[in-house]
Short mmCIF file of C-alpha atoms in Angstrom, two decimals:
data_model
loop_
_atom_site.label_atom_id
_atom_site.label_comp_id
_atom_site.label_asym_id
_atom_site.label_seq_id
_atom_site.Cartn_x
_atom_site.Cartn_y
_atom_site.Cartn_z
CA MET F 1 68.61 -43.87 -11.43
CA ILE F 2 65.64 -43.49 -13.62
CA LYS F 3 64.32 -46.94 -12.71
CA PHE F 4 64.73 -45.85 -9.08
CA ILE F 5 62.70 -42.84 -9.70
CA GLY F 6 60.03 -44.70 -11.57
CA VAL F 7 59.78 -47.30 -8.72
CA LEU F 8 59.57 -44.46 -6.14
CA LEU F 9 56.83 -42.59 -8.23
CA ILE F 10 54.77 -45.87 -8.65
CA ILE F 11 54.87 -46.87 -5.16
CA SER F 12 54.21 -43.36 -3.51
CA GLY F 13 51.32 -43.11 -6.16
CA SER F 14 49.75 -46.23 -4.98
CA VAL F 15 50.36 -45.51 -1.44
CA LEU F 16 48.70 -42.00 -1.84
CA SER F 17 45.61 -43.80 -3.65
CA GLY F 18 45.31 -46.17 -0.80
CA HIS F 19 45.45 -43.25 1.50
CA TYR F 20 42.81 -41.51 -0.40
CA PHE F 21 40.28 -44.45 -0.15
CA ALA F 22 41.07 -44.37 3.61
CA GLU F 23 40.29 -40.76 3.87
CA LYS F 24 37.18 -41.20 1.80
CA ASN F 25 35.95 -43.51 4.44
CA LEU F 26 36.87 -40.83 7.06
CA ILE F 27 34.97 -38.21 5.03
CA ARG F 28 31.97 -40.23 4.73
CA ILE F 29 31.78 -40.80 8.42
CA HIS F 30 32.11 -36.87 8.86
CA ILE F 31 29.20 -36.35 6.23
CA LEU F 32 27.13 -38.76 8.20
CA GLU F 33 27.95 -37.11 11.40
CA GLU F 34 26.83 -33.71 9.99
CA ILE F 35 23.77 -35.29 8.62
CA GLU F 36 23.04 -36.69 12.11
CA GLN F 37 23.35 -33.26 13.48
CA ALA F 38 21.25 -31.89 10.83
CA LEU F 39 18.51 -34.22 11.65
CA GLN F 40 18.89 -33.29 15.31
CA PHE F 41 18.56 -29.76 14.56
CA MET F 42 15.51 -30.19 12.35
CA TYR F 43 13.98 -32.03 15.19
CA GLY F 44 14.55 -29.43 17.61
CA GLU F 45 13.51 -26.70 15.37
CA ILE F 46 10.28 -28.51 14.52
CA GLU F 47 9.41 -29.47 18.16
CA TYR F 48 10.26 -26.20 19.88
CA ALA F 49 9.99 -23.52 17.13
CA ALA F 50 7.51 -25.10 14.58
CA LEU F 51 9.93 -23.58 12.02
CA ASP F 52 8.97 -24.27 8.44
CA ILE F 53 11.32 -26.59 6.39
CA THR F 54 12.57 -23.55 4.21
CA GLY F 55 13.69 -21.78 7.42
CA ILE F 56 15.34 -24.86 8.56
CA PHE F 57 17.25 -25.51 5.40
CA GLY F 58 18.27 -21.67 5.66
CA SER F 59 19.67 -22.23 9.18
CA LEU F 60 21.47 -25.42 8.20
CA SER F 61 23.17 -23.70 5.15
CA GLU F 62 24.68 -21.37 7.53
CA ARG F 63 26.03 -23.98 9.99
CA SER F 64 27.02 -26.86 7.70
CA ARG F 65 30.56 -27.66 6.30
CA TYR F 66 30.11 -30.52 3.87
CA CYS F 67 26.66 -30.39 3.04
CA LYS F 68 26.35 -26.50 2.85
CA ASP F 69 25.82 -26.35 -1.10
CA PHE F 70 22.94 -28.75 -0.66
CA TRP F 71 21.02 -27.00 2.17
CA VAL F 72 21.60 -23.47 0.12
CA PHE F 73 20.31 -25.22 -3.02
CA MET F 74 17.10 -26.45 -1.02
CA HIS F 75 16.50 -23.17 0.49
CA ASP F 76 16.78 -21.05 -2.59
CA ARG F 77 14.73 -23.51 -4.69
CA LEU F 78 11.89 -23.92 -2.00
CA LEU F 79 11.55 -20.13 -1.72
CA GLN F 80 11.21 -19.71 -5.40
CA ASN F 81 8.00 -21.65 -5.55
CA GLU F 82 8.76 -22.75 -8.92
CA GLY F 83 6.85 -26.01 -8.84
CA GLY F 84 7.81 -29.54 -8.13
CA ALA F 85 7.35 -31.62 -5.06
CA LEU F 86 9.65 -31.29 -1.96
CA TYR F 87 10.94 -34.95 -2.84
CA SER F 88 11.91 -34.19 -6.25
CA ILE F 89 13.52 -30.91 -5.35
CA TRP F 90 15.51 -32.86 -2.71
CA GLU F 91 16.59 -35.49 -5.07
CA GLU F 92 17.86 -32.73 -7.54
CA GLY F 93 19.72 -31.18 -4.78
CA LEU F 94 21.40 -34.53 -4.10
CA ASP F 95 22.23 -35.14 -7.52
CA ASN F 96 23.97 -31.87 -7.87
CA SER F 97 25.94 -32.37 -4.78
CA VAL F 98 29.66 -32.93 -4.59
CA TRP F 99 29.74 -34.47 -1.14
CA VAL F 100 27.18 -37.17 -2.30
CA LYS F 101 30.02 -39.07 -4.12
CA TYR F 102 31.62 -39.78 -0.61
CA LEU F 103 28.83 -41.67 0.34
CA LEU F 104 27.89 -45.22 -0.16
CA TYR F 105 24.99 -46.41 -2.19
CA GLU F 106 22.90 -47.26 0.91
CA ASP F 107 23.80 -43.87 2.23
CA ARG F 108 22.45 -42.23 -0.75
CA LEU F 109 19.13 -44.31 -0.62
CA PHE F 110 18.91 -43.30 3.21
CA MET F 111 19.03 -39.49 2.14
CA GLY F 112 16.43 -40.13 -0.49
CA GLU F 113 14.24 -41.50 2.15
CA VAL F 114 14.69 -38.64 4.42
CA GLY F 115 13.58 -36.27 1.56
CA LYS F 116 10.70 -38.45 0.83
CA ASN F 117 9.33 -38.09 4.44
CA THR F 118 10.19 -34.54 5.01
CA GLY F 119 7.59 -31.66 5.13
CA ASN F 120 4.43 -33.04 4.26
CA LEU F 121 3.52 -34.84 7.59
CA ASP F 122 1.79 -33.77 10.54
CA ARG F 123 4.02 -32.42 13.50
CA GLN F 124 3.93 -35.76 15.56
CA SER F 125 4.52 -37.82 12.59
CA GLN F 126 7.34 -35.73 11.37
CA LEU F 127 9.03 -35.78 14.78
CA ASN F 128 8.62 -39.68 15.05
CA THR F 129 9.97 -40.11 11.55
CA LEU F 130 12.89 -37.97 12.23
CA ASP F 131 13.59 -39.97 15.34
CA ILE F 132 13.69 -43.25 13.45
CA PHE F 133 15.88 -41.79 10.79
CA LYS F 134 18.27 -40.31 13.71
CA LYS F 135 18.33 -44.06 15.07
CA ARG F 136 19.16 -45.56 11.62
CA LEU F 137 21.79 -42.78 11.01
CA GLY F 138 23.40 -43.57 14.39
CA GLY F 139 23.64 -47.31 13.64
CA MET F 140 25.22 -46.56 10.13
CA ILE F 141 27.77 -44.19 11.81
CA LEU F 142 28.79 -46.70 14.45
CA ALA F 143 29.12 -49.36 11.87
CA ALA F 144 31.19 -47.05 9.66
CA ARG F 145 33.52 -46.04 12.62
CA SER F 146 34.04 -49.63 13.62
CA GLU F 147 34.80 -50.64 10.17
CA TYR F 148 36.88 -47.51 9.52
CA LYS F 149 40.28 -48.74 11.29
CA GLU F 150 40.39 -51.93 9.54
CA LYS F 151 39.35 -50.53 6.09
CA ALA F 152 41.88 -47.85 6.47
CA LYS F 153 44.55 -50.34 7.23
CA VAL F 154 43.52 -52.58 4.49
CA CYS F 155 43.56 -49.52 2.14
CA HIS F 156 46.94 -48.37 3.10
CA VAL F 157 48.45 -51.81 2.86
CA ALA F 158 46.75 -52.81 -0.37
CA GLY F 159 48.06 -49.36 -1.77
CA ALA F 160 51.56 -49.96 -0.86
CA VAL F 161 51.45 -53.77 -1.78
CA ALA F 162 49.95 -52.74 -5.18
CA GLY F 163 52.73 -50.20 -5.65
CA ILE F 164 55.31 -52.69 -5.08
CA PHE F 165 53.61 -55.38 -7.14
CA LEU F 166 53.22 -52.87 -10.15
CA SER F 167 56.78 -51.51 -9.88
CA ILE F 168 58.12 -55.38 -9.92
CA LEU F 169 55.95 -56.08 -12.66
CA LEU F 170 56.95 -52.94 -14.87
CA VAL F 171 60.28 -52.20 -13.97
CA MET H 1 -1.02 -2.30 -3.77
CA ASP H 2 2.68 -2.44 -4.04
CA LYS H 3 4.79 -4.85 -6.02
CA ASP H 4 5.87 -6.80 -2.92
CA SER H 5 2.26 -7.38 -1.91
CA THR H 6 1.29 -8.51 -5.38
CA GLY H 7 4.22 -10.81 -5.55
CA GLN H 8 3.34 -12.40 -2.21
CA VAL H 9 -0.05 -13.32 -3.58
CA LEU H 10 1.22 -14.46 -6.84
CA GLN H 11 3.91 -16.67 -5.20
CA ILE H 12 1.64 -18.97 -3.47
CA LEU H 13 -0.46 -19.65 -6.77
CA PRO H 14 0.38 -22.74 -8.71
CA VAL H 15 2.86 -21.94 -11.57
CA ALA H 16 0.35 -22.47 -14.35
CA ILE H 17 -2.23 -20.12 -12.46
CA ARG H 18 0.35 -17.67 -11.62
CA LYS H 19 1.16 -16.85 -15.12
CA LYS H 20 -2.16 -16.53 -16.16
CA VAL H 21 -3.14 -14.18 -13.37
CA PHE H 22 -0.09 -12.12 -13.82
CA LYS H 23 -1.15 -11.68 -17.55
CA VAL H 24 -4.28 -10.25 -16.33
CA PHE H 25 -3.26 -8.11 -13.29
CA LYS H 26 0.12 -6.58 -12.99
CA ASP H 27 -1.25 -5.15 -9.67
CA LEU H 28 -3.53 -6.80 -7.42
CA SER H 29 -5.13 -3.53 -6.06
CA GLY H 30 -8.86 -4.35 -6.99
CA VAL H 31 -8.63 -8.10 -6.44
CA GLN H 32 -10.48 -9.09 -3.30
CA GLU H 33 -10.58 -12.92 -3.43
CA ILE H 34 -9.08 -15.70 -5.44
CA ARG H 35 -11.25 -18.98 -4.99
CA LEU H 36 -9.52 -22.30 -6.03
CA ARG H 37 -11.82 -25.52 -5.94
CA VAL H 38 -10.63 -28.79 -7.21
CA LEU H 39 -12.00 -29.59 -10.61
CA ARG H 40 -13.86 -26.41 -10.49
CA PRO H 41 -13.37 -22.85 -12.31
CA LEU H 42 -10.81 -20.64 -10.75
CA ILE H 43 -12.90 -17.54 -9.51
CA ILE H 44 -11.56 -14.21 -8.98
CA VAL H 45 -13.51 -11.43 -7.10
CA TYR H 46 -12.46 -8.18 -8.44
CA SER H 47 -13.89 -4.82 -7.47
CA GLY H 48 -16.80 -6.59 -6.05
CA CYS H 49 -17.86 -8.55 -9.03
CA GLU H 50 -16.98 -12.30 -9.79
CA TYR H 51 -15.24 -13.48 -12.66
CA PHE H 52 -13.89 -16.76 -14.02
CA LEU H 53 -10.07 -17.02 -14.86
CA SER H 54 -10.32 -17.61 -18.70
CA ILE H 55 -8.52 -20.85 -20.20
CA ASN H 56 -7.10 -18.34 -22.90
CA GLU H 57 -6.38 -14.97 -21.35
CA GLY H 58 -8.09 -12.49 -19.24
CA LEU H 59 -11.31 -12.83 -17.10
CA THR H 60 -14.59 -14.34 -18.40
CA HIS H 61 -18.24 -14.80 -17.17
CA ASN H 62 -18.41 -17.75 -19.59
CA ILE H 63 -18.07 -21.19 -17.66
CA ASN H 64 -17.11 -23.00 -21.09
CA LYS H 65 -13.98 -20.73 -21.50
CA ALA H 66 -13.34 -20.85 -17.64
CA TYR H 67 -9.88 -22.27 -16.40
CA PHE H 68 -10.57 -25.42 -14.11
CA VAL H 69 -8.22 -26.22 -11.27
CA SER H 70 -6.63 -29.44 -11.05
CA ALA H 71 -5.93 -31.65 -7.86
CA SER H 72 -2.22 -31.29 -8.34
CA GLU H 73 -2.37 -27.59 -8.75
CA LEU H 74 -4.31 -27.27 -5.40
CA ARG H 75 -1.40 -29.68 -3.83
CA GLU H 76 1.16 -27.26 -5.27
CA ALA H 77 -0.60 -24.37 -3.89
CA VAL H 78 -0.81 -26.04 -0.19
CA ASP H 79 2.88 -26.55 -0.57
CA TYR H 80 3.63 -22.96 -1.29
CA ILE H 81 1.36 -21.55 1.36
CA SER H 82 2.80 -23.97 4.12
CA ASN H 83 6.27 -23.49 2.67
CA TYR H 84 6.32 -27.32 2.03
CA SER H 85 5.84 -27.80 5.80
CA ARG H 86 2.44 -28.86 6.78
CA TYR H 87 3.44 -29.49 10.28
CA ALA H 88 4.29 -25.92 10.90
CA PHE H 89 0.92 -24.79 9.99
CA GLU H 90 -1.19 -27.55 11.88
CA GLU H 91 -2.84 -25.12 14.39
CA GLU H 92 -3.79 -22.88 11.66
CA LEU H 93 -4.94 -25.65 9.42
CA LYS H 94 -7.14 -26.79 12.31
CA GLN H 95 -8.72 -23.48 12.46
CA GLY H 96 -9.22 -23.37 8.75
CA TYR H 97 -7.12 -20.31 7.81
CA LEU H 98 -3.49 -19.07 7.78
CA THR H 99 -1.84 -16.01 7.18
CA ILE H 100 0.85 -15.33 4.67
CA GLN H 101 3.61 -12.75 4.07
CA GLY H 102 1.84 -9.34 3.41
CA GLY H 103 -1.30 -10.22 5.67
CA HIS H 104 -3.10 -12.10 3.24
CA ARG H 105 -5.50 -14.48 4.63
CA ILE H 106 -6.00 -18.07 3.19
CA GLY H 107 -9.02 -20.00 4.11
CA VAL H 108 -8.86 -23.59 3.52
CA ALA H 109 -11.46 -26.52 3.46
CA GLY H 110 -11.27 -30.19 3.03
CA LYS H 111 -11.46 -33.53 5.02
CA ILE H 112 -11.75 -32.81 8.80
CA LEU H 113 -10.15 -35.39 11.09
CA TRP H 114 -12.28 -35.27 14.31
CA GLU H 115 -11.25 -36.54 17.70
CA ASN H 116 -12.56 -36.21 21.30
CA GLY H 117 -15.02 -33.49 20.12
CA ARG H 118 -12.39 -31.48 18.40
CA VAL H 119 -10.75 -30.81 15.12
CA LYS H 120 -7.45 -32.81 15.11
CA ASN H 121 -6.39 -31.92 11.60
CA MET H 122 -7.22 -31.22 8.23
CA GLY H 123 -6.28 -33.26 5.19
CA ASN H 124 -7.01 -33.30 1.44
CA ILE H 125 -7.33 -29.67 0.93
CA SER H 126 -9.60 -29.27 -2.03
CA PHE H 127 -10.92 -25.56 -1.43
CA MET H 128 -8.95 -22.55 -0.97
CA ASN H 129 -9.95 -18.84 -0.77
CA ILE H 130 -7.23 -16.50 -0.97
CA ARG H 131 -8.35 -13.02 0.73
CA VAL H 132 -6.19 -10.46 -0.48
CA ALA H 133 -5.21 -7.85 2.47
CA HIS H 134 -5.96 -4.17 1.83
CA GLN H 135 -5.36 -2.12 5.04
CA VAL H 136 -7.63 0.95 4.88
CA THR H 137 -5.23 3.63 6.47
CA GLY H 138 -6.94 6.46 7.87
CA CYS H 139 -10.30 5.09 8.01
CA SER H 140 -10.92 5.98 11.80
CA GLU H 141 -9.29 9.40 11.59
CA ARG H 142 -12.65 11.15 12.17
CA LEU H 143 -13.52 8.77 14.98
CA ILE H 144 -10.72 9.43 17.25
CA PRO H 145 -11.59 12.73 18.70
CA TYR H 146 -14.85 11.11 20.03
CA ILE H 147 -12.82 8.48 21.94
CA ARG H 148 -10.11 10.78 23.23
CA HIS H 149 -10.52 11.79 26.66
CA GLY H 150 -7.87 14.46 27.88
CA SER H 151 -4.54 12.50 27.80
CA SER H 152 -6.20 9.38 27.81
CA ILE H 153 -9.15 7.60 26.06
CA TYR H 154 -12.45 6.17 26.96
CA ASN H 155 -13.17 2.54 26.97
CA THR H 156 -14.68 1.71 23.70
CA LEU H 157 -16.70 -0.91 22.06
CA VAL H 158 -17.30 -1.09 18.28
CA ILE H 159 -20.54 -2.98 17.55
CA SER H 160 -21.27 -4.22 14.02
CA PRO H 161 -22.74 -7.38 12.10
CA PRO H 162 -20.03 -9.49 10.33
CA GLY H 163 -18.16 -8.08 7.39
CA CYS H 164 -19.04 -4.53 8.01
CA GLY H 165 -15.19 -3.61 8.73
CA LYS H 166 -15.02 -3.44 12.48
CA THR H 167 -11.60 -5.22 12.42
CA THR H 168 -10.36 -2.85 9.86
CA LEU H 169 -11.66 0.09 11.92
CA LEU H 170 -10.11 -1.39 15.10
CA ARG H 171 -6.66 -1.83 13.25
CA ASP H 172 -6.74 1.86 12.07
CA MET H 173 -7.60 3.09 15.54
CA ILE H 174 -4.68 1.14 17.08
CA ARG H 175 -2.29 2.57 14.55
CA ILE H 176 -3.46 6.05 15.32
CA LEU H 177 -3.44 5.76 19.12
CA SER H 178 -0.20 4.06 19.09
CA ASN H 179 1.57 6.68 16.73
CA GLY H 180 0.01 9.65 18.43
CA ASP H 181 0.28 13.00 16.42
CA SER H 182 1.73 16.49 16.71
CA LYS H 183 -0.99 17.37 19.41
CA ASN H 184 -1.57 13.96 21.22
CA ARG H 185 1.05 11.74 22.46
CA GLY H 186 1.00 7.96 21.18
CA PHE H 187 -0.23 5.21 23.71
CA THR H 188 1.37 1.87 24.44
CA VAL H 189 -1.14 -0.46 22.94
CA GLY H 190 -1.16 -4.18 23.70
CA VAL H 191 -3.13 -6.09 21.00
CA VAL H 192 -4.39 -9.65 21.72
CA ASP H 193 -4.74 -10.95 18.16
CA GLU H 194 -6.24 -14.14 18.59
CA ARG H 195 -6.89 -14.99 14.77
CA SER H 196 -3.97 -12.97 13.29
CA GLU H 197 -6.22 -10.61 11.72
CA LEU H 198 -5.12 -7.27 13.14
CA GLY H 199 -1.48 -7.34 12.93
CA ALA H 200 -1.59 -10.42 10.34
CA CYS H 201 1.79 -11.74 11.78
CA TYR H 202 3.91 -13.78 9.58
CA LYS H 203 6.82 -15.34 11.35
CA GLY H 204 6.40 -13.03 14.21
CA CYS H 205 6.49 -9.99 12.01
CA PRO H 206 3.21 -7.79 11.78
CA GLN H 207 2.37 -7.24 8.17
CA ASN H 208 -0.17 -4.70 8.85
CA ASP H 209 0.88 -1.30 10.45
CA LEU H 210 -0.43 -1.20 14.12
CA GLY H 211 1.63 1.81 15.13
CA TYR H 212 5.04 2.44 16.74
CA ARG H 213 3.93 1.60 20.31
CA SER H 214 1.88 -1.61 19.74
CA ASP H 215 2.86 -5.08 21.12
CA ILE H 216 1.13 -7.91 19.71
CA LEU H 217 0.36 -11.27 21.05
CA ASP H 218 -0.31 -13.37 18.07
CA GLY H 219 -2.60 -16.40 18.05
CA CYS H 220 -3.15 -16.23 21.75
CA PRO H 221 -6.57 -16.74 23.37
CA LYS H 222 -8.27 -13.31 24.26
CA ALA H 223 -8.77 -13.89 27.74
CA GLU H 224 -5.38 -15.30 28.54
CA GLY H 225 -3.73 -12.81 26.27
CA MET H 226 -5.24 -9.81 28.08
CA MET H 227 -3.86 -11.16 31.50
CA MET H 228 -0.44 -11.97 29.87
CA LEU H 229 -0.19 -8.30 28.63
CA VAL H 230 -1.09 -6.56 31.85
CA ARG H 231 1.52 -8.66 33.68
CA SER H 232 4.27 -8.32 31.03
CA MET H 233 4.06 -5.29 28.71
CA ALA H 234 2.43 -2.49 30.91
CA PRO H 235 0.08 -1.41 28.08
CA GLU H 236 -2.00 1.93 28.55
CA ILE H 237 -4.46 0.55 26.31
CA ILE H 238 -5.63 -3.08 25.42
CA ALA H 239 -7.17 -3.81 21.89
CA VAL H 240 -9.07 -7.03 21.15
CA ASP H 241 -11.15 -7.98 18.22
CA GLU H 242 -14.45 -9.96 18.62
CA ILE H 243 -15.06 -10.59 22.18
CA GLY H 244 -17.71 -13.17 22.58
CA SER H 245 -17.21 -15.82 25.47
CA ASN H 246 -17.82 -14.93 29.21
CA LYS H 247 -14.05 -15.45 29.85
CA ASP H 248 -13.21 -12.72 27.26
CA VAL H 249 -15.81 -10.44 29.07
CA ASN H 250 -14.37 -11.22 32.56
CA ALA H 251 -11.05 -10.71 31.36
CA LEU H 252 -12.12 -7.20 29.92
CA ASP H 253 -13.53 -6.30 33.40
CA TYR H 254 -10.23 -7.43 35.04
CA VAL H 255 -8.18 -5.17 32.70
CA MET H 256 -10.45 -2.17 33.09
CA ASN H 257 -10.18 -2.43 36.96
CA CYS H 258 -6.30 -2.37 36.21
CA GLY H 259 -6.72 1.14 35.12
CA ILE H 260 -5.98 -0.21 31.51
CA ARG H 261 -8.20 1.41 28.63
CA VAL H 262 -10.03 -0.98 26.46
CA ILE H 263 -11.06 -0.96 22.66
CA ALA H 264 -12.86 -3.98 21.73
CA THR H 265 -15.32 -5.21 19.27
CA VAL H 266 -18.28 -7.36 19.16
CA HIS H 267 -20.79 -8.92 16.64
CA GLY H 268 -24.13 -7.13 17.21
CA LEU H 269 -26.78 -5.20 15.19
CA ASP H 270 -27.52 -2.49 17.75
CA MET H 271 -27.16 -1.39 21.60
CA ASP H 272 -30.09 -3.20 22.64
CA GLU H 273 -28.71 -6.49 21.24
CA ILE H 274 -25.55 -5.79 23.18
CA MET H 275 -27.54 -5.00 26.45
CA ASN H 276 -29.23 -8.26 26.18
CA LYS H 277 -26.11 -10.22 25.96
CA PRO H 278 -25.74 -12.22 29.39
CA VAL H 279 -22.26 -11.23 30.61
CA LEU H 280 -21.33 -8.32 28.09
CA GLY H 281 -24.74 -6.54 29.06
CA SER H 282 -23.82 -6.65 32.71
CA LEU H 283 -20.63 -4.66 31.76
CA VAL H 284 -22.76 -2.38 29.52
CA LYS H 285 -25.11 -1.66 32.29
CA GLN H 286 -22.33 -0.72 34.73
CA HIS H 287 -21.35 1.86 32.31
CA ALA H 288 -17.84 0.27 31.79
CA PHE H 289 -17.55 1.30 28.35
CA LYS H 290 -17.77 5.09 27.69
CA ARG H 291 -18.11 5.08 23.89
CA TYR H 292 -20.09 2.62 21.55
CA ILE H 293 -19.53 2.82 17.80
CA LEU H 294 -22.03 1.34 15.82
CA LEU H 295 -21.32 0.30 12.14
CA GLU H 296 -24.24 0.32 9.62
CA ALA H 297 -25.49 -3.26 8.55
CA GLY H 298 -24.80 -4.06 5.05
CA LYS H 299 -22.49 -1.19 4.32
CA THR H 300 -18.88 -1.92 4.61
CA GLY H 301 -16.95 0.57 6.81
CA ARG H 302 -19.98 3.05 7.27
CA ILE H 303 -20.06 4.41 10.65
CA SER H 304 -23.83 4.50 11.82
CA LYS H 305 -23.61 6.15 15.11
CA VAL H 306 -21.39 6.91 18.26
CA PHE H 307 -23.11 6.57 21.72
CA ASP H 308 -21.87 7.53 25.11
CA GLU H 309 -22.20 5.29 28.27
CA ARG H 310 -25.71 6.11 28.65
CA GLY H 311 -26.84 5.40 25.20
CA THR H 312 -26.99 8.92 24.12
CA VAL H 313 -26.14 9.59 20.37
CA ILE H 314 -23.18 11.87 20.52
CA CYS H 315 -22.56 11.71 16.93
CA ASN H 316 -24.45 10.13 13.94
CA ARG H 317 -23.77 9.53 10.19
CA ASP H 318 -24.70 13.05 9.27
CA CYS H 319 -21.70 14.33 11.52
CA PHE H 320 -19.20 12.32 9.35
CA ILE H 321 -20.77 13.26 6.00
CA GLU H 322 -20.49 16.95 7.15
CA LYS H 323 -17.10 16.64 7.90
CA GLU H 324 -16.41 14.78 4.70
CA ASN H 325 -18.05 17.49 2.71
CA SER H 326 -16.04 20.10 4.56
CA SER H 327 -12.82 18.32 4.45
CA GLY H 328 -13.46 16.63 1.03
CA VAL H 329 -11.96 13.22 2.35
CA LYS H 330 -13.48 9.78 1.86
CA SER H 331 -15.84 8.09 4.39
CA ALA H 332 -14.64 5.70 6.98
#
């Protein structure tokens, strides 16, 4: 009986961890989609309202779900005028954000690049740069979506197989 | 000057300079200008006198003890002034100035990018002049009876050389006419604020008090702005600062013919100079303006004379001095 419970626990634990990795991929897609929306919002606000970046971050903090803490941090820090370039504040914000752990290394690099190219450009260059970022991000999301189903399947199967393998090995 | 206003100016200074300035001035009441120049000493104009910010503490006249501004500090100040968003202030930078919260005016100079005979942008901002706003509330109080006419006002032109306080005077006239008082009703005043000097709007909010019934078109060219106000806001009075071009004068003529009263300011030394201006002169000769207020050259905010449409002096400096003496109040 105890062996049976042990096997059950090992298998369910492995299946759950497989599910976690699959979900992580899904959350990554959701975050990337939210960032895409944020870039689109920034584009619109810059083009039609010429709103400054602090105001845009403030608005994003109200409409964001996953990245809320990041936008709040950026908005508050920029309002304080306590030194540091926008890029270094942006990097600090990313380092302190929990949702960044769901991103891949290249996603994190991409976010860093967005910060580097935000704020200190003229209007036209800023809009063009955002356009380029939107396109790149669109490609990343497409790739992530197409890979997601396969990856999820692999994660689930790998989790289950690992559980069975472990239970055979241990029990 | 209130704490908020002091804070608004201090907030745009680089952190190192901010701390030093805050040690010297807890309140920026007497401060008129703060000038930052790259690799040059920081200059503060305080109560009409110029000082260097000291490297140790306080102010000094000794250049060897002066605090020198670094390039990175200027970049930091530009970041703060523009809220880290150069693109949002492109138009203002093209004109060489921008207005921050509190109505304070920041003049900037640097490398100009010139294209098709126009300023395209300004880069490498290396010089900055922070002009601390001080609204002089009540400075036009004694003038108002001369421009009121029954339940309306006369078309009025304020004439003065640059730097004599005509914008300050106009701002206060707008405030008083817009608010009204116990004896006189307030007017709906449309203000065309091309250079954001009257209302000093920041994110659409006027930072200067222009009264309860004023509508402000901020950053709009005067001629177009006057037409827009006539069509959209049904003003009883339209106020514009520094009319100059033929287009402005023609727009003024149009506005007057719509039954709207006008208060405007113009650069000039005296009535003769105004009469000799090609387009504005013809408007003056047609007696379109019923009151002319002349400010004294070289004396900030001192009213020299008030003329009627025929150029007759209806009030001079003595009238104001007498009133000041009898009422014990300060000069406009």
